Coordinates of C-alpha atoms in Angstrom, one line a residue:
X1207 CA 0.0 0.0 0.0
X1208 CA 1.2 3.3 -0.4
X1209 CA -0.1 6.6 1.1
X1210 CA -0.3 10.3 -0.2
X1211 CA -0.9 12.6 2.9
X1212 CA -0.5 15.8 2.7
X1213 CA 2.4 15.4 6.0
X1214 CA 4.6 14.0 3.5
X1215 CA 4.2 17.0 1.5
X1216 CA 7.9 17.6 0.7
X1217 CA 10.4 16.2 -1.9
X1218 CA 13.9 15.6 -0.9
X1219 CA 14.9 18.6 -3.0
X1220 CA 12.8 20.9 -0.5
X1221 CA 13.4 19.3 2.3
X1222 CA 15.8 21.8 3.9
X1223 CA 13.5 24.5 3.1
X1224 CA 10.6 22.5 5.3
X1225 CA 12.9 21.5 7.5
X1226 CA 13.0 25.7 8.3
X1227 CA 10.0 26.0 9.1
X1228 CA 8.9 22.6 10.9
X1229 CA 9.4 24.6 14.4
X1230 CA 8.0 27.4 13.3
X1231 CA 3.5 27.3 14.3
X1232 CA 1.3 27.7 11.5
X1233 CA 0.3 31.3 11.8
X1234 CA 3.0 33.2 11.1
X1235 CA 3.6 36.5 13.3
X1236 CA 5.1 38.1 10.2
X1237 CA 3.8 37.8 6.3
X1238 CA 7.1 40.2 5.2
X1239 CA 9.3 38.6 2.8
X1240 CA 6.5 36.4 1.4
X1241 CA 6.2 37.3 -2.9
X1242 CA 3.2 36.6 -4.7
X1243 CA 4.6 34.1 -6.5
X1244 CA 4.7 31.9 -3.7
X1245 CA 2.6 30.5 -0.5
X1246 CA 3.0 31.1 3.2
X1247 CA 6.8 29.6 4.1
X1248 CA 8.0 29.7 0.4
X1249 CA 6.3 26.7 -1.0
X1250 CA 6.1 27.0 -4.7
X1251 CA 2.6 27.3 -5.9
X1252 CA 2.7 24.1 -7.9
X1253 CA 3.9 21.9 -5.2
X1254 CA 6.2 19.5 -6.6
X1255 CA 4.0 18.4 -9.6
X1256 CA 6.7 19.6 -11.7
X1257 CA 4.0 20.8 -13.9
X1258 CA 2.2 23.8 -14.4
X1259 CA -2.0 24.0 -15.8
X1260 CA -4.3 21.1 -16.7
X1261 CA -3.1 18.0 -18.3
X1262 CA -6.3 15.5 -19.3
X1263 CA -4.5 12.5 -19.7
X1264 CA -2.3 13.0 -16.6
X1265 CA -4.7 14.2 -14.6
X1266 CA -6.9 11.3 -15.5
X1267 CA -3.9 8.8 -14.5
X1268 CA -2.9 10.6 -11.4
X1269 CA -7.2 10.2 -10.4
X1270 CA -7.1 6.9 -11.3
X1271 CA -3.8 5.8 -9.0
X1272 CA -5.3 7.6 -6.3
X1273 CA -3.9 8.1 -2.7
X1274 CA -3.2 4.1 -1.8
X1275 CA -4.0 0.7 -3.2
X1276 CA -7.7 0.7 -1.1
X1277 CA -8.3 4.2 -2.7
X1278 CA -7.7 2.9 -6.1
X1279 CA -10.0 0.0 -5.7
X1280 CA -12.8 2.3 -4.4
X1281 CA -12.4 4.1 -7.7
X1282 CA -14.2 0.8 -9.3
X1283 CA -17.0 2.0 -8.0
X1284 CA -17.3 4.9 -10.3
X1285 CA -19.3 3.7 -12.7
X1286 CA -22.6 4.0 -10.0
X1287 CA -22.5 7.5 -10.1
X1288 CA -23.7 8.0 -13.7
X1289 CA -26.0 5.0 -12.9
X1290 CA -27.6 6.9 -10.0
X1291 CA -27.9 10.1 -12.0
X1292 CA -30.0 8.1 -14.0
X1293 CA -31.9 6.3 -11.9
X1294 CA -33.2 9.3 -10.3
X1295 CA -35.0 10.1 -13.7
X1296 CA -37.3 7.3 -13.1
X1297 CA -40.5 6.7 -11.1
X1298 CA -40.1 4.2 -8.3
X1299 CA -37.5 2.6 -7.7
X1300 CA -36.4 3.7 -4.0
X1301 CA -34.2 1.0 -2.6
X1302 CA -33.0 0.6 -6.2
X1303 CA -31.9 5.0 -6.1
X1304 CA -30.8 4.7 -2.4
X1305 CA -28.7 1.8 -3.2
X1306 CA -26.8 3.2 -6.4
X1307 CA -26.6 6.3 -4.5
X1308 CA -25.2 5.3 -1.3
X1309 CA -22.6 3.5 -3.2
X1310 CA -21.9 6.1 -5.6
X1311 CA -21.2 8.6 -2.9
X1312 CA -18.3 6.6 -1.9
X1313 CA -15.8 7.1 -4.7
X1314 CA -17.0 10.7 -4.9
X1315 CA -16.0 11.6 -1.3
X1316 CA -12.5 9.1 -2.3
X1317 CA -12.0 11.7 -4.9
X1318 CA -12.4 14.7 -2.8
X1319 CA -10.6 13.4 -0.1
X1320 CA -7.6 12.7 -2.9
X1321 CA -8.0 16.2 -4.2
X1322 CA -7.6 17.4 -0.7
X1323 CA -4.6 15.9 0.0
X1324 CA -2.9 17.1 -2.9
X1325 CA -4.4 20.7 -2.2
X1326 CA -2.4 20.1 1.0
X1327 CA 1.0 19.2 -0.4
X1328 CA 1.1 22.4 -1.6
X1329 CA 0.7 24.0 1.8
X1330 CA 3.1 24.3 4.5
X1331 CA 3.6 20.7 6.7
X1332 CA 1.3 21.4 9.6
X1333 CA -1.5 23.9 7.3
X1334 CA -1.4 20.2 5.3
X1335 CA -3.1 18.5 8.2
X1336 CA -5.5 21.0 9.2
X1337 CA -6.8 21.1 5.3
X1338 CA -6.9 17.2 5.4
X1339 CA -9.1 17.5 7.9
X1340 CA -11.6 20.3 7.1
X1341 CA -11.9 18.6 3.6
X1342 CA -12.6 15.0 5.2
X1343 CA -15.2 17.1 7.0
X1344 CA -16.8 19.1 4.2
X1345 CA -18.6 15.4 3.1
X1346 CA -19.6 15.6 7.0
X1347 CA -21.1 19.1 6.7
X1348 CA -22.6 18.9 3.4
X1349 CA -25.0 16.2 4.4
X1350 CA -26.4 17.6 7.9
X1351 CA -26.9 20.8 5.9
X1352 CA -29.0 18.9 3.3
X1353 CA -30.9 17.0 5.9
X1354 CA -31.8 20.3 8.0
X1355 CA -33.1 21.7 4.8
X1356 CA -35.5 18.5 4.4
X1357 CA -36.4 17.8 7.6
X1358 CA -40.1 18.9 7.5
X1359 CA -41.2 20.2 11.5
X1360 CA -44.5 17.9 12.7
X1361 CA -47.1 20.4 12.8
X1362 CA -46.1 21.2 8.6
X1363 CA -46.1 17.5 7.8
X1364 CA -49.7 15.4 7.5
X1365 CA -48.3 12.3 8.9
X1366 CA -47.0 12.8 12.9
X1367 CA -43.2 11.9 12.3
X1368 CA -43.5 11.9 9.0
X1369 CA -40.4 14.1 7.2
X1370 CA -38.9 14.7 10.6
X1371 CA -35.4 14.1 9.9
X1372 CA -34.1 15.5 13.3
X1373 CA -33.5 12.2 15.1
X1374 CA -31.7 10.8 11.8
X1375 CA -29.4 14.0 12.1
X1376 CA -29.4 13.9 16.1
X1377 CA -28.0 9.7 15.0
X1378 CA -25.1 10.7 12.5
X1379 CA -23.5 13.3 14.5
X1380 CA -23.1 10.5 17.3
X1381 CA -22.7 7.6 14.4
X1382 CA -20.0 9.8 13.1
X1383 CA -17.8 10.3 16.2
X1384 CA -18.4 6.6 16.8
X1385 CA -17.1 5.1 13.6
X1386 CA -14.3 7.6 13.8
X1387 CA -13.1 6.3 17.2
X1388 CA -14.3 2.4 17.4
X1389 CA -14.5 1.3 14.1
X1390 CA -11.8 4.1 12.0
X1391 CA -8.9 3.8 14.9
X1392 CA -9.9 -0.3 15.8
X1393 CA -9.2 -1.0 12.2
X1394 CA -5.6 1.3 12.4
X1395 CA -4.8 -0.6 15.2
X1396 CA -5.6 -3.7 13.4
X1397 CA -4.1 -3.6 10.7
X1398 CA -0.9 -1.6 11.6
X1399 CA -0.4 -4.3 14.5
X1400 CA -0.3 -7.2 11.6
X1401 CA 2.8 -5.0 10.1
X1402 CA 4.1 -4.3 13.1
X1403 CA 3.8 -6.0 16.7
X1404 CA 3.4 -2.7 18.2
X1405 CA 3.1 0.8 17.4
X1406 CA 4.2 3.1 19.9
X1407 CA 2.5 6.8 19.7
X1408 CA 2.8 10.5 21.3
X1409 CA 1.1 10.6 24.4
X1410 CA 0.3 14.0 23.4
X1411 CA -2.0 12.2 20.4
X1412 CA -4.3 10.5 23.6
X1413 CA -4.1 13.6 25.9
X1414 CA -5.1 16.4 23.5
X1415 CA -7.8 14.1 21.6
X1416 CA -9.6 12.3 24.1
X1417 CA -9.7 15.6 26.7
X1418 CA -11.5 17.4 23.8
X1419 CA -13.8 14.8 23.3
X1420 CA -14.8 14.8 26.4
X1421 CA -15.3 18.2 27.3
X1422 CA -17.5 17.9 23.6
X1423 CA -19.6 14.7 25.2
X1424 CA -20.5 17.0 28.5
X1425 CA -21.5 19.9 26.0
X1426 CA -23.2 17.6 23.6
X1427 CA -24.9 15.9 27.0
X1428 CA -26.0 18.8 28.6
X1429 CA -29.4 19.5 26.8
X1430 CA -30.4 15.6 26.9
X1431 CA -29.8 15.9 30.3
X1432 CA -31.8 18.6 31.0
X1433 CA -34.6 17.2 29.2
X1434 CA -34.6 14.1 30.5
X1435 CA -34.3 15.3 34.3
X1436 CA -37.6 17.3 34.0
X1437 CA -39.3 15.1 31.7
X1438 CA -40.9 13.8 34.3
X1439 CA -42.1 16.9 35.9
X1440 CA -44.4 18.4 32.9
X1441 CA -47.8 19.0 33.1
X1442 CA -49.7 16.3 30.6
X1443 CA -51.0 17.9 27.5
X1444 CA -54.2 16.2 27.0
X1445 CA -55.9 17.1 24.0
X1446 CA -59.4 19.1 24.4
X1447 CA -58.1 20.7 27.9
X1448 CA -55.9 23.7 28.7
X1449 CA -53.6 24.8 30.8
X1450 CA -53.0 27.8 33.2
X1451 CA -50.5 30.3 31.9
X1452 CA -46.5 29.5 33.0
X1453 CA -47.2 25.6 33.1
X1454 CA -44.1 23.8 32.6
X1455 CA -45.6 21.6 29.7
X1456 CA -43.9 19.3 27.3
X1457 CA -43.7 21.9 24.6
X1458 CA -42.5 24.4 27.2
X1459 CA -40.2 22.1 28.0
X1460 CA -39.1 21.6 24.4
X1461 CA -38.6 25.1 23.5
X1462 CA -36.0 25.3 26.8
X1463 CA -34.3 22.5 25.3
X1464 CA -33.9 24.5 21.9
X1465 CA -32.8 27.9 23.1
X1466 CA -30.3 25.9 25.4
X1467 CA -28.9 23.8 22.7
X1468 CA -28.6 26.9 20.6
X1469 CA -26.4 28.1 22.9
X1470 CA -24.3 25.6 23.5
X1471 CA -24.0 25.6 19.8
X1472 CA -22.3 28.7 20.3
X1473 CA -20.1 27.8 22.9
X1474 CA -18.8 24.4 21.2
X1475 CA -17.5 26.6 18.0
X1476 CA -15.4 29.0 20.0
X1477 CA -14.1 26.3 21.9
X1478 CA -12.8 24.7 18.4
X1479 CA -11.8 27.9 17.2
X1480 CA -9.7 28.5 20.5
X1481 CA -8.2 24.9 19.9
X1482 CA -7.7 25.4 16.1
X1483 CA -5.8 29.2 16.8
X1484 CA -3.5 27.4 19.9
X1485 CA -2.6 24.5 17.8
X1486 CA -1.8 26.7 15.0
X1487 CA 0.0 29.0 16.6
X1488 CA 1.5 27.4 19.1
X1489 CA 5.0 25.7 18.3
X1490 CA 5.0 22.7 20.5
X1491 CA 1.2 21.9 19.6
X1492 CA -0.1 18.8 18.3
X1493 CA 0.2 18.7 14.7
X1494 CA 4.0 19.7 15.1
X1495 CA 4.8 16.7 17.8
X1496 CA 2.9 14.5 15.0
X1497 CA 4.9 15.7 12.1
X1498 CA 8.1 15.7 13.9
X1499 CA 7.8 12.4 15.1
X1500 CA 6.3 10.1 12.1
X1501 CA 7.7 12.7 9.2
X1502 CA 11.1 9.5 8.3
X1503 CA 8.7 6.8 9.8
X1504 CA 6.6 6.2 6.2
X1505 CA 7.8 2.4 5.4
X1506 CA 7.2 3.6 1.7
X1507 CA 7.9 7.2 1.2
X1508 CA 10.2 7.1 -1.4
X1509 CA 8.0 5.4 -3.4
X1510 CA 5.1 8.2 -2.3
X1511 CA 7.8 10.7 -3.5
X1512 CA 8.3 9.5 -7.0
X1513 CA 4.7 9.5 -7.9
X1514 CA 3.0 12.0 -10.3
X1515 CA 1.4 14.5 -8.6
X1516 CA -1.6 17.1 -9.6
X1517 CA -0.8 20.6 -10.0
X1518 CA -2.5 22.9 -8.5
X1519 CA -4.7 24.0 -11.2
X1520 CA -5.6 20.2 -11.3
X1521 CA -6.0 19.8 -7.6
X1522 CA -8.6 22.8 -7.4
X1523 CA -10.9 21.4 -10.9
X1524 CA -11.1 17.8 -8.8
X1525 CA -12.2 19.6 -5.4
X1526 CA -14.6 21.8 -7.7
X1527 CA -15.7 18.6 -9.4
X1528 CA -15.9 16.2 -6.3
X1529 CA -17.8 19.0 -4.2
X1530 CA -20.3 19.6 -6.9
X1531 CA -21.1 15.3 -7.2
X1532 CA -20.9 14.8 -3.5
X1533 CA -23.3 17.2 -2.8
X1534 CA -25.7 16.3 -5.7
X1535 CA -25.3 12.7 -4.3
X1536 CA -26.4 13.4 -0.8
X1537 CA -29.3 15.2 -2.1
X1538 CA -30.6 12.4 -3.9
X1539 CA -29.7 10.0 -0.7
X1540 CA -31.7 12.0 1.1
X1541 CA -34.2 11.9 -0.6
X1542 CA -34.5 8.5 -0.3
X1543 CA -34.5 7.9 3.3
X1544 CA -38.0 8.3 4.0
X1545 CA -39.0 5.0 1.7
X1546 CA -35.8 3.0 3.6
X1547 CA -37.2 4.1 6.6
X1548 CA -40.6 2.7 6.1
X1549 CA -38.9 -0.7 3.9
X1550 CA -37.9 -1.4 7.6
X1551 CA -34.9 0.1 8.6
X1552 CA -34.6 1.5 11.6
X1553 CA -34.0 5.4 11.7
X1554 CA -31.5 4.7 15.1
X1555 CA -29.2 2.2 12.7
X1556 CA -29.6 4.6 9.4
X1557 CA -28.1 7.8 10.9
X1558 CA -25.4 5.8 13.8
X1559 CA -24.1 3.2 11.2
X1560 CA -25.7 3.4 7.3
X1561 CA -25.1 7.6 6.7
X1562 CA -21.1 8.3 9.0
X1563 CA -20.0 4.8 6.9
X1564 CA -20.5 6.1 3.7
X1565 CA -19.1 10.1 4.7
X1566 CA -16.5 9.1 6.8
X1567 CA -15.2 6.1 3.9
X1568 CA -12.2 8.2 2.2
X1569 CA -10.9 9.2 5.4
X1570 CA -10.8 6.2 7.1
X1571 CA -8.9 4.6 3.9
X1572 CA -6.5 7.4 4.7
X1573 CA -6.1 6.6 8.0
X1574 CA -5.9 2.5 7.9
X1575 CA -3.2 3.3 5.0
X1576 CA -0.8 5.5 7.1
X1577 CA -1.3 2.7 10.0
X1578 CA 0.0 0.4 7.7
X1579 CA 2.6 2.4 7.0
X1580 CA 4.2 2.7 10.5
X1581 CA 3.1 6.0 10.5
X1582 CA 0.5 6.1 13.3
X1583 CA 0.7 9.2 15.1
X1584 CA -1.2 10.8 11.8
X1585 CA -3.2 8.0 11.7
X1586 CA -4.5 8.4 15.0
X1587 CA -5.2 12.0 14.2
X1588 CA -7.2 11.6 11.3
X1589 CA -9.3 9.4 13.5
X1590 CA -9.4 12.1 16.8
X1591 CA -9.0 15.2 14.7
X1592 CA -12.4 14.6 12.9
X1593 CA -14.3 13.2 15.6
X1594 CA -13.1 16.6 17.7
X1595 CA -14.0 18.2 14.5
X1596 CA -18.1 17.0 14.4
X1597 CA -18.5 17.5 18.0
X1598 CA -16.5 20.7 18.5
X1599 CA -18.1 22.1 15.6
X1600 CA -19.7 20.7 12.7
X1601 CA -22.9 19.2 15.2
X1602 CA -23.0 22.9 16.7
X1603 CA -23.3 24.0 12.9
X1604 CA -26.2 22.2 12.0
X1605 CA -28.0 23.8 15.3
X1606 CA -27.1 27.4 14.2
X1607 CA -27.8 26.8 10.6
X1608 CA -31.6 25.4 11.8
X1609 CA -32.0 28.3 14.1
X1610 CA -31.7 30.2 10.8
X1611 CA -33.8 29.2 8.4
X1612 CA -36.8 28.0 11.2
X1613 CA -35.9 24.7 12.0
X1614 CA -35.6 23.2 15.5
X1615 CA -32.8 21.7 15.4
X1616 CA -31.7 20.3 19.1
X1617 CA -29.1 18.7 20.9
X1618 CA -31.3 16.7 22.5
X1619 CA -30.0 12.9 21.8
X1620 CA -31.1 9.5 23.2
X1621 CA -30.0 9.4 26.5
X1622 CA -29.1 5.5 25.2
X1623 CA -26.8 7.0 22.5
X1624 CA -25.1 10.1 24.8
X1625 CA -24.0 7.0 27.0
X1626 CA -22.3 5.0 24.0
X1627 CA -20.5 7.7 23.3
X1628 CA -19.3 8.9 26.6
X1629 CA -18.7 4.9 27.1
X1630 CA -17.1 4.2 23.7
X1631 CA -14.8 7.5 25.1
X1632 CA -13.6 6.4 28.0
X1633 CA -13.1 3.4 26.5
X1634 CA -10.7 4.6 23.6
X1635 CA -8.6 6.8 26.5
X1636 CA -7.8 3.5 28.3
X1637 CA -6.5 2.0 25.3
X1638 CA -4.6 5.2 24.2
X1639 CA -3.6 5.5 27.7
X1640 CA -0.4 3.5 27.5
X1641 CA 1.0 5.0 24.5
X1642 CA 1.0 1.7 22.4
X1643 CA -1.6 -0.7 20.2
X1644 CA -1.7 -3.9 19.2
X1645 CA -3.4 -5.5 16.5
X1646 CA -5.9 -7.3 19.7
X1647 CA -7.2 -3.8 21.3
X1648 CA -8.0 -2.8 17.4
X1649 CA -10.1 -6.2 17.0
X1650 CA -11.9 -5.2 20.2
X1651 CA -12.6 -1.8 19.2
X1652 CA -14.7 -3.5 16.2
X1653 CA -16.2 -5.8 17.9
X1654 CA -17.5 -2.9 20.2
X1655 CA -18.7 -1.0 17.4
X1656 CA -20.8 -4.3 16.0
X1657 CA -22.0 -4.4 19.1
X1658 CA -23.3 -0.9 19.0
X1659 CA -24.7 -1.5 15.6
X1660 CA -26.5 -4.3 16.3
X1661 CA -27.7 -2.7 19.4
X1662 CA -29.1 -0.1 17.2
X1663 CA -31.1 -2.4 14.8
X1664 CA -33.3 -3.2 17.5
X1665 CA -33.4 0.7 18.6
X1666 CA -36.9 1.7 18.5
X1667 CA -37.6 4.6 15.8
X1668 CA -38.7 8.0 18.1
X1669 CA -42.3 7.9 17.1
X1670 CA -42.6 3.9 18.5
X1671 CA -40.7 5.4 21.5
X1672 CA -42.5 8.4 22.0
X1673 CA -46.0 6.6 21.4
X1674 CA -45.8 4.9 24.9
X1675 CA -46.8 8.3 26.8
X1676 CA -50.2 9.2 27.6
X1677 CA -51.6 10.5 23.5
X1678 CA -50.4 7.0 23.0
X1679 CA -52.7 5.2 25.4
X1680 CA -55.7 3.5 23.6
X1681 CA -58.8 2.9 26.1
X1682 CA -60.0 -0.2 26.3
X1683 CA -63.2 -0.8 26.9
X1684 CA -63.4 -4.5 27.6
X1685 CA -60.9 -4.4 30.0
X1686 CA -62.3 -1.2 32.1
X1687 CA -65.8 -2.2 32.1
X1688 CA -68.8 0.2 31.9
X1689 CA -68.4 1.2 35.5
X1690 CA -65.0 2.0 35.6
X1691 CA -65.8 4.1 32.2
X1692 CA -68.6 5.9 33.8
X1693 CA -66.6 7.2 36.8
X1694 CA -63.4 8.1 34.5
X1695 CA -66.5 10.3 32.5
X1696 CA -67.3 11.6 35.9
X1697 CA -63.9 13.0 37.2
X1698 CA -63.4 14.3 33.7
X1699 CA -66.4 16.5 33.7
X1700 CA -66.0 18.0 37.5
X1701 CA -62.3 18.9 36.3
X1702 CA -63.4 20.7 33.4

């Protein structure tokens, strides 16, 4: 296998030039002595492509190679995109157009997760692993934003839950962080532990990631805390009766929930932006330790070195290209989900497992590659970084970006699905804690995650779960009697 990243940026021939700035933070305090002609620590605006413009035939070859041998098999799966495109034309044919376009998202996101990375050799070293991972995100972001802007709220739909896409959002956020850190980093260690008996990491890896993740599990826990403390304290809302002004009722309750969760929202992006300025402009932060440490350890970086690369002009067309089909592709998903839904899918197992599987898949590649590569420090970040990444900020996105255009968008998950995560966290921190993996604690990490998904199979959908308060009681007559009946009729009427 050989791997692209964009930490590898660097020919021999520039190395010394890097090298200059490798101790140097991102942000530089000064932008004097910096020409047009060049980018921010005097990389050469077409990288090392050694070419300059677009080449078709090149740039077709370099697409086709791809980042790693995984990457280049995904791009087999091209030929679904066209196939979805036209599928969309006909009538029917749900499962058929969710299929082909689940599947046709995948080389898509391979392709702007390729582009990305050769965006980012262009770049300074550490600027290389902060665009990695905004464009591994940008598939993240895209699809919340498309599923805010269909959700349909319950009193605008006919049908109770009906086009409420909230709880299939409320799922991916937490499917996303999940797959990232059981099933993205079990498979790293899995895999880089068949290489290699052990891979030894930067504590600082463990200790910044997993102390992020949890401050973003008590933000992202606080409103489905709150809700499910007082829960039990509302007034019933009984259709046909009213209540006194200032009752603490459900949807009282609700809209608490809301303006709470809005501005958490809030909260959660200026913590990210705090870390992303200290880590940028610090120069013993994270990305720099990771660099340092893993930049010689690549089993097969000369190899990486002698391949053709895009230029930049090239790079920028296959972002433009890969954005546009991505995001035409998760419209037509989304479409979709309702009629999967109601086939018999669980909405719990869709948004957890179905939707961060096929957003997260180019990333992951990425990330199992540069594992298998010995070089695990990055590997482990592009499993943290993005998971600090959705909690930190893109989830909080999706809230502010509801709150905009009128939808109520919450943070108000599944008590059952706030615990896997703080669970599947703490679990990740002990086996980060001693600064080494093994191809066993990345098995176990998988087999945690099935657990999870098989968990969530069986996960009621939130209208089945919501049904069983009291609008969801049915009377029944033969097992009341017409006594019993008559004196409910009774204590009704002297109430009212």
């Amino acid at each position: 296998m050989s791997s692209n990243g964009g930490h590898r940026s660097h020919p021999a021939a520039n190395e010394p030039q890097a090298s200059a700035g490798e101790g140097s933070p991102l942000l530089p305090t000064s932008l004097s002595g910096h020409g047009l002609g060049t980018l921010a620590g005097g990389i050469a605006e077409e990288g090392e492509s050694g070419r300059h413009g677009f080449h078709p035939r090149q740039f077709f070859i370099i697409l086709w190679r791809s980042s790693c041998t995984a990457s280049k098999l995904v791009n087999l799966l091209w030929p679904f995109v066209p196939v979805a495109l036209l599928l969309h034309i006909a009538h029917g044919l749900q499962s058929w157009k969710f299929a082909t376009a689940y599947l046709a998202v995948i080389p898509s996101a391979n392709l702007l997760g390729f582009a990305g990375q050769e965006f980012a050799r262009k770049m300074p070293k550490v600027a290389g692993i902060l665009i990695e991972t905004t464009f591994g995100s940008i598939i993240e972001i895209i699809l919340f934003i498309v599923l805010i802007a269909k959700h349909r709220p319950e009193e605008d739909s006919g049908n109770g839950d009906e086009g409420n896409l909230i709880p299939i959002i409320q799922a991916a956020i937490l499917g996303s962080i999940l797959t990232n850190l059981l099933l993205c980093l079990g498979l790293c260690f899995f895999f880089g532990g068949l290489r290699n008996a052990s891979q030894k990491f930067h504590a600082i890896v463990s200790e910044v990631g997993t102390g992020l993740l949890l401050v973003a599990a008590f933000g992202l826990l606080i409103p489905s805390a709150f809700y499910s403390a007082l829960k039990a304290e509302v007034v019933p809302e009984i259709p046909g009766f009213k209540h006194r002004d200032g009752a603490f009722t459900e949807s009282k309750l609700r809209e608490d929930v809301l303006r709470i969760s809005q501005a958490t929202s809030i909260a959660l992006i200026v913590a990210f932006l705090l870390y992303t300025w200290f880590q940028a402009s610090s120069q013993h932060s994270i990305f720099d330790e990771v660099i340092e440490q893993d930049e010689h350890r690549d089993t097969d970086r000369h190899e990486d070195m002698a391949k053709p690369k895009f230029t930049m002009t090239e790079a920028l067309l296959a972002i433009a290209l890969s954005l546009a089909l991505v995001t035409v592709l998760l419209i037509l998903l989304v479409e979709q989900i309702e009629h999967v839904v109601e086939s018999g899918v669980p909405d719990q197992f869709l948004g957890l497992i179905l939707l961060p599987l096929v957003e997260k898949s180019a990333e992951h590649l990425t990330a199992i590659d540069e594992a298998w590569d010995g070089v695990i420090n990055v590997a482990l970040y592009h499993c943290l970084g993005p998971s600090i990444q959705t909690a930190l900020f893109n989830a909080p996105l999706v809230v502010i970006v509801g709150w905009m255009i009128g939808k109520p968008m919450d943070l108000n998950f599944e008590i059952f699905m706030v615990a896997l995560l703080v669970l599947s966290i703490l679990v990740v921190g002990n086996f980060l804690r001693d600064g080494e993996s093994n191809w066993l604690e990345g098995a176990l990490l998988v087999i945690v995650y099935i657990i999870i998904a098989i968990a969530c199979w069986y996960y009621p959908n939130p209208d089945v779960a919501t049904s069983n308060s009291m609008p969801g009681l049915v009377l029944d007559k033969a097992t009341l009697g017409a006594e019993t009946i008559r004196e409910l009729r009774q204590l009704l009427l002297q109430d009212s």
